Structures are given as C-alpha cells and as structure tokens.
Amino acid sequence: MTGEEIRKKAVKIAAVLIVAVVVLCAGYVMIVVNWSYSKGERVGYVQKFSEKGWLCKTWEGELQMLPVPGTVPEKFLFSVRDKAVIGKINSSMGKKVSVSYEQHIGIPTTCFGESEYFAVNAKALE
C-alpha cells in the first residue's frame, strides 16, 4: 500500500466514525425525548409560568402543590412543549389545576426544557 492509499483509507474510516457518532447521539436524544421514565399527576396552583431562554425558548412552570395539613408546601418545576397545554395552563392561572406529566431522564441540553418533568396535559379543577 502506498501512502496515498493509506491516507484515503484513514479518511474513510474517520468519516464512518464521525457518521456513527452523530447517528448514535441523535438516536440517544430521540429515545430520551420520546420515552418517559415515569408518568404522574400533580395538583396545586401554577404560580409561575413563562417562556425562557436566549437561543432555545422553552415554557417553564412552577406548581405550588397543595400540602397535607402540618407539612411545608412543595414546589414542582416543569417544562411544556405542547402549545395546547401551554394554552390550558395560561387559562387556568390562579385556579387549582391538575398537571399530568412525564419524566424524561438524561436529556442532554436545556433546549428541550430546563426540567426533566414535561407537562402533557392540564385541567382546571375549580
């Protein structure tokens, strides 16, 4: 093998490795974003809900959960990607609301949301 053939083969191997890494990273992100680790529902009052971010705009919320008598109130931080859910939450501000969520662990960037909890539905209870 000549030096030219070795260089061409090295370039091909490097290109295949770069493509493989990109495909694996994209596959990982697709799995993490679309597969939920857990699902649930929280009830309380949305006390903060806003669109945030410099480059990647995301909707972030804070739910003040209803405490059991004698306990300290707890905050539940969540992100929203669905425009229909954003509208439901905005229309239920100041009311008791039930937020259904999915937990996505291992999301590599905050461009999808600052929290690992994503609201998938919301309904006013009052």
PDB file of C-alpha atoms in Angstrom:
ATOM      1  CA  MET A   1       0.000   0.000   0.000  1.00  0.00           C
ATOM      2  CA  THR A   2       1.197   3.410  -0.866  1.00  0.00           C
ATOM      3  CA  GLY A   3       0.998   6.459   1.351  1.00  0.00           C
ATOM      4  CA  GLU A   4      -1.872   7.833  -0.750  1.00  0.00           C
ATOM      5  CA  GLU A   5      -3.950   4.639  -0.323  1.00  0.00           C
ATOM      6  CA  ILE A   6      -3.353   4.621   3.422  1.00  0.00           C
ATOM      7  CA  ARG A   7      -4.435   8.265   3.673  1.00  0.00           C
ATOM      8  CA  LYS A   8      -7.636   7.607   1.684  1.00  0.00           C
ATOM      9  CA  LYS A   9      -8.455   4.607   3.862  1.00  0.00           C
ATOM     10  CA  ALA A  10      -7.851   6.661   7.031  1.00  0.00           C
ATOM     11  CA  VAL A  11     -10.152   9.419   5.749  1.00  0.00           C
ATOM     12  CA  LYS A  12     -12.896   6.855   5.006  1.00  0.00           C
ATOM     13  CA  ILE A  13     -12.556   5.308   8.477  1.00  0.00           C
ATOM     14  CA  ALA A  14     -12.683   8.748  10.109  1.00  0.00           C
ATOM     15  CA  ALA A  15     -15.787   9.682   8.086  1.00  0.00           C
ATOM     16  CA  VAL A  16     -17.522   6.429   9.065  1.00  0.00           C
ATOM     17  CA  LEU A  17     -16.662   7.012  12.741  1.00  0.00           C
ATOM     18  CA  ILE A  18     -17.969  10.596  12.644  1.00  0.00           C
ATOM     19  CA  VAL A  19     -21.230   9.482  10.987  1.00  0.00           C
ATOM     20  CA  ALA A  20     -21.580   6.650  13.542  1.00  0.00           C
ATOM     21  CA  VAL A  21     -21.122   9.049  16.470  1.00  0.00           C
ATOM     22  CA  VAL A  22     -23.648  11.515  15.025  1.00  0.00           C
ATOM     23  CA  VAL A  23     -26.198   8.729  14.422  1.00  0.00           C
ATOM     24  CA  LEU A  24     -25.698   7.312  17.941  1.00  0.00           C
ATOM     25  CA  CYS A  25     -26.078  10.769  19.531  1.00  0.00           C
ATOM     26  CA  ALA A  26     -29.211  11.530  17.508  1.00  0.00           C
ATOM     27  CA  GLY A  27     -30.644   8.126  18.409  1.00  0.00           C
ATOM     28  CA  TYR A  28     -29.925   8.708  22.097  1.00  0.00           C
ATOM     29  CA  VAL A  29     -31.652  12.109  22.043  1.00  0.00           C
ATOM     30  CA  MET A  30     -34.677  10.670  20.205  1.00  0.00           C
ATOM     31  CA  ILE A  31     -35.029   7.859  22.763  1.00  0.00           C
ATOM     32  CA  VAL A  32     -34.636  10.144  25.791  1.00  0.00           C
ATOM     33  CA  VAL A  33     -37.076  12.751  24.485  1.00  0.00           C
ATOM     34  CA  ASN A  34     -39.773  10.277  23.392  1.00  0.00           C
ATOM     35  CA  TRP A  35     -39.539   7.578  26.100  1.00  0.00           C
ATOM     36  CA  SER A  36     -40.723   8.523  29.567  1.00  0.00           C
ATOM     37  CA  TYR A  37     -39.144   7.143  32.715  1.00  0.00           C
ATOM     38  CA  SER A  38     -42.250   7.853  34.772  1.00  0.00           C
ATOM     39  CA  LYS A  39     -45.686   9.429  34.454  1.00  0.00           C
ATOM     40  CA  GLY A  40     -47.883  11.065  37.032  1.00  0.00           C
ATOM     41  CA  GLU A  41     -50.119  13.890  38.084  1.00  0.00           C
ATOM     42  CA  ARG A  42     -49.648  16.787  40.474  1.00  0.00           C
ATOM     43  CA  VAL A  43     -52.305  19.124  41.872  1.00  0.00           C
ATOM     44  CA  GLY A  44     -51.824  22.685  43.029  1.00  0.00           C
ATOM     45  CA  TYR A  45     -51.668  26.269  41.866  1.00  0.00           C
ATOM     46  CA  VAL A  46     -49.444  27.415  38.996  1.00  0.00           C
ATOM     47  CA  GLN A  47     -47.618  30.370  40.484  1.00  0.00           C
ATOM     48  CA  LYS A  48     -45.065  30.919  37.711  1.00  0.00           C
ATOM     49  CA  PHE A  49     -45.331  30.174  34.009  1.00  0.00           C
ATOM     50  CA  SER A  50     -43.143  31.861  31.427  1.00  0.00           C
ATOM     51  CA  GLU A  51     -41.223  31.437  28.209  1.00  0.00           C
ATOM     52  CA  LYS A  52     -37.475  31.435  28.896  1.00  0.00           C
ATOM     53  CA  GLY A  53     -34.193  31.184  27.078  1.00  0.00           C
ATOM     54  CA  TRP A  54     -31.742  33.124  24.930  1.00  0.00           C
ATOM     55  CA  LEU A  55     -31.487  30.806  21.980  1.00  0.00           C
ATOM     56  CA  CYS A  56     -33.818  27.901  22.775  1.00  0.00           C
ATOM     57  CA  LYS A  57     -37.131  29.303  24.031  1.00  0.00           C
ATOM     58  CA  THR A  58     -38.938  26.914  26.396  1.00  0.00           C
ATOM     59  CA  TRP A  59     -42.014  27.293  28.586  1.00  0.00           C
ATOM     60  CA  GLU A  60     -41.189  26.702  32.253  1.00  0.00           C
ATOM     61  CA  GLY A  61     -43.645  26.476  35.116  1.00  0.00           C
ATOM     62  CA  GLU A  62     -43.763  26.224  38.861  1.00  0.00           C
ATOM     63  CA  LEU A  63     -46.668  24.485  40.578  1.00  0.00           C
ATOM     64  CA  GLN A  64     -47.252  25.185  44.267  1.00  0.00           C
ATOM     65  CA  MET A  65     -48.547  21.799  45.370  1.00  0.00           C
ATOM     66  CA  LEU A  66     -51.291  21.527  47.945  1.00  0.00           C
ATOM     67  CA  PRO A  67     -49.727  20.442  51.218  1.00  0.00           C
ATOM     68  CA  VAL A  68     -51.027  17.877  53.631  1.00  0.00           C
ATOM     69  CA  PRO A  69     -52.005  19.745  56.829  1.00  0.00           C
ATOM     70  CA  GLY A  70     -48.948  20.253  59.015  1.00  0.00           C
ATOM     71  CA  THR A  71     -46.378  19.975  56.198  1.00  0.00           C
ATOM     72  CA  VAL A  72     -44.391  22.532  54.258  1.00  0.00           C
ATOM     73  CA  PRO A  73     -45.708  23.345  50.745  1.00  0.00           C
ATOM     74  CA  GLU A  74     -43.658  21.865  47.918  1.00  0.00           C
ATOM     75  CA  LYS A  75     -42.858  23.334  44.503  1.00  0.00           C
ATOM     76  CA  PHE A  76     -42.993  21.229  41.345  1.00  0.00           C
ATOM     77  CA  LEU A  77     -40.924  22.584  38.437  1.00  0.00           C
ATOM     78  CA  PHE A  78     -41.978  21.533  34.951  1.00  0.00           C
ATOM     79  CA  SER A  79     -41.470  22.306  31.261  1.00  0.00           C
ATOM     80  CA  VAL A  80     -44.064  22.360  28.473  1.00  0.00           C
ATOM     81  CA  ARG A  81     -43.501  21.594  24.771  1.00  0.00           C
ATOM     82  CA  ASP A  82     -47.105  21.292  23.521  1.00  0.00           C
ATOM     83  CA  LYS A  83     -48.841  24.556  22.507  1.00  0.00           C
ATOM     84  CA  ALA A  84     -52.267  23.186  23.515  1.00  0.00           C
ATOM     85  CA  VAL A  85     -51.013  22.516  27.055  1.00  0.00           C
ATOM     86  CA  ILE A  86     -49.444  25.998  27.196  1.00  0.00           C
ATOM     87  CA  GLY A  87     -52.877  27.468  26.435  1.00  0.00           C
ATOM     88  CA  LYS A  88     -54.581  25.310  29.080  1.00  0.00           C
ATOM     89  CA  ILE A  89     -52.093  26.337  31.751  1.00  0.00           C
ATOM     90  CA  ASN A  90     -52.297  30.033  30.826  1.00  0.00           C
ATOM     91  CA  SER A  91     -56.101  29.922  31.032  1.00  0.00           C
ATOM     92  CA  SER A  92     -56.032  28.224  34.437  1.00  0.00           C
ATOM     93  CA  MET A  93     -53.680  30.634  36.202  1.00  0.00           C
ATOM     94  CA  GLY A  94     -54.961  31.442  39.704  1.00  0.00           C
ATOM     95  CA  LYS A  95     -57.112  28.300  39.814  1.00  0.00           C
ATOM     96  CA  LYS A  96     -56.472  24.907  41.305  1.00  0.00           C
ATOM     97  CA  VAL A  97     -55.073  22.808  38.482  1.00  0.00           C
ATOM     98  CA  SER A  98     -54.136  19.194  37.836  1.00  0.00           C
ATOM     99  CA  VAL A  99     -50.977  18.791  35.745  1.00  0.00           C
ATOM    100  CA  SER A 100     -50.254  15.439  34.097  1.00  0.00           C
ATOM    101  CA  TYR A 101     -46.557  14.963  33.397  1.00  0.00           C
ATOM    102  CA  GLU A 102     -43.927  12.625  32.018  1.00  0.00           C
ATOM    103  CA  GLN A 103     -40.413  12.415  33.409  1.00  0.00           C
ATOM    104  CA  HIS A 104     -37.576  12.227  30.872  1.00  0.00           C
ATOM    105  CA  ILE A 105     -34.208  11.467  32.464  1.00  0.00           C
ATOM    106  CA  GLY A 106     -30.911  12.175  30.729  1.00  0.00           C
ATOM    107  CA  ILE A 107     -31.873  14.929  28.301  1.00  0.00           C
ATOM    108  CA  PRO A 108     -28.507  16.335  27.227  1.00  0.00           C
ATOM    109  CA  THR A 109     -29.404  20.024  26.812  1.00  0.00           C
ATOM    110  CA  THR A 110     -31.845  22.614  28.147  1.00  0.00           C
ATOM    111  CA  CYS A 111     -33.072  23.338  24.605  1.00  0.00           C
ATOM    112  CA  PHE A 112     -35.845  20.788  25.237  1.00  0.00           C
ATOM    113  CA  GLY A 113     -36.689  22.186  28.679  1.00  0.00           C
ATOM    114  CA  GLU A 114     -34.979  23.153  31.916  1.00  0.00           C
ATOM    115  CA  SER A 115     -36.745  20.456  33.922  1.00  0.00           C
ATOM    116  CA  GLU A 116     -36.856  16.704  33.419  1.00  0.00           C
ATOM    117  CA  TYR A 117     -40.632  16.864  34.012  1.00  0.00           C
ATOM    118  CA  PHE A 118     -42.746  17.714  30.948  1.00  0.00           C
ATOM    119  CA  ALA A 119     -46.421  18.628  31.323  1.00  0.00           C
ATOM    120  CA  VAL A 120     -48.535  16.695  28.810  1.00  0.00           C
ATOM    121  CA  ASN A 121     -51.965  17.871  29.977  1.00  0.00           C
ATOM    122  CA  ALA A 122     -53.526  20.326  32.402  1.00  0.00           C
ATOM    123  CA  LYS A 123     -57.054  20.852  33.636  1.00  0.00           C
ATOM    124  CA  ALA A 124     -58.574  23.390  35.991  1.00  0.00           C
ATOM    125  CA  LEU A 125     -60.277  21.781  38.988  1.00  0.00           C
ATOM    126  CA  GLU A 126     -62.255  24.829  40.163  1.00  0.00           C
TER     127      GLU A 126
END
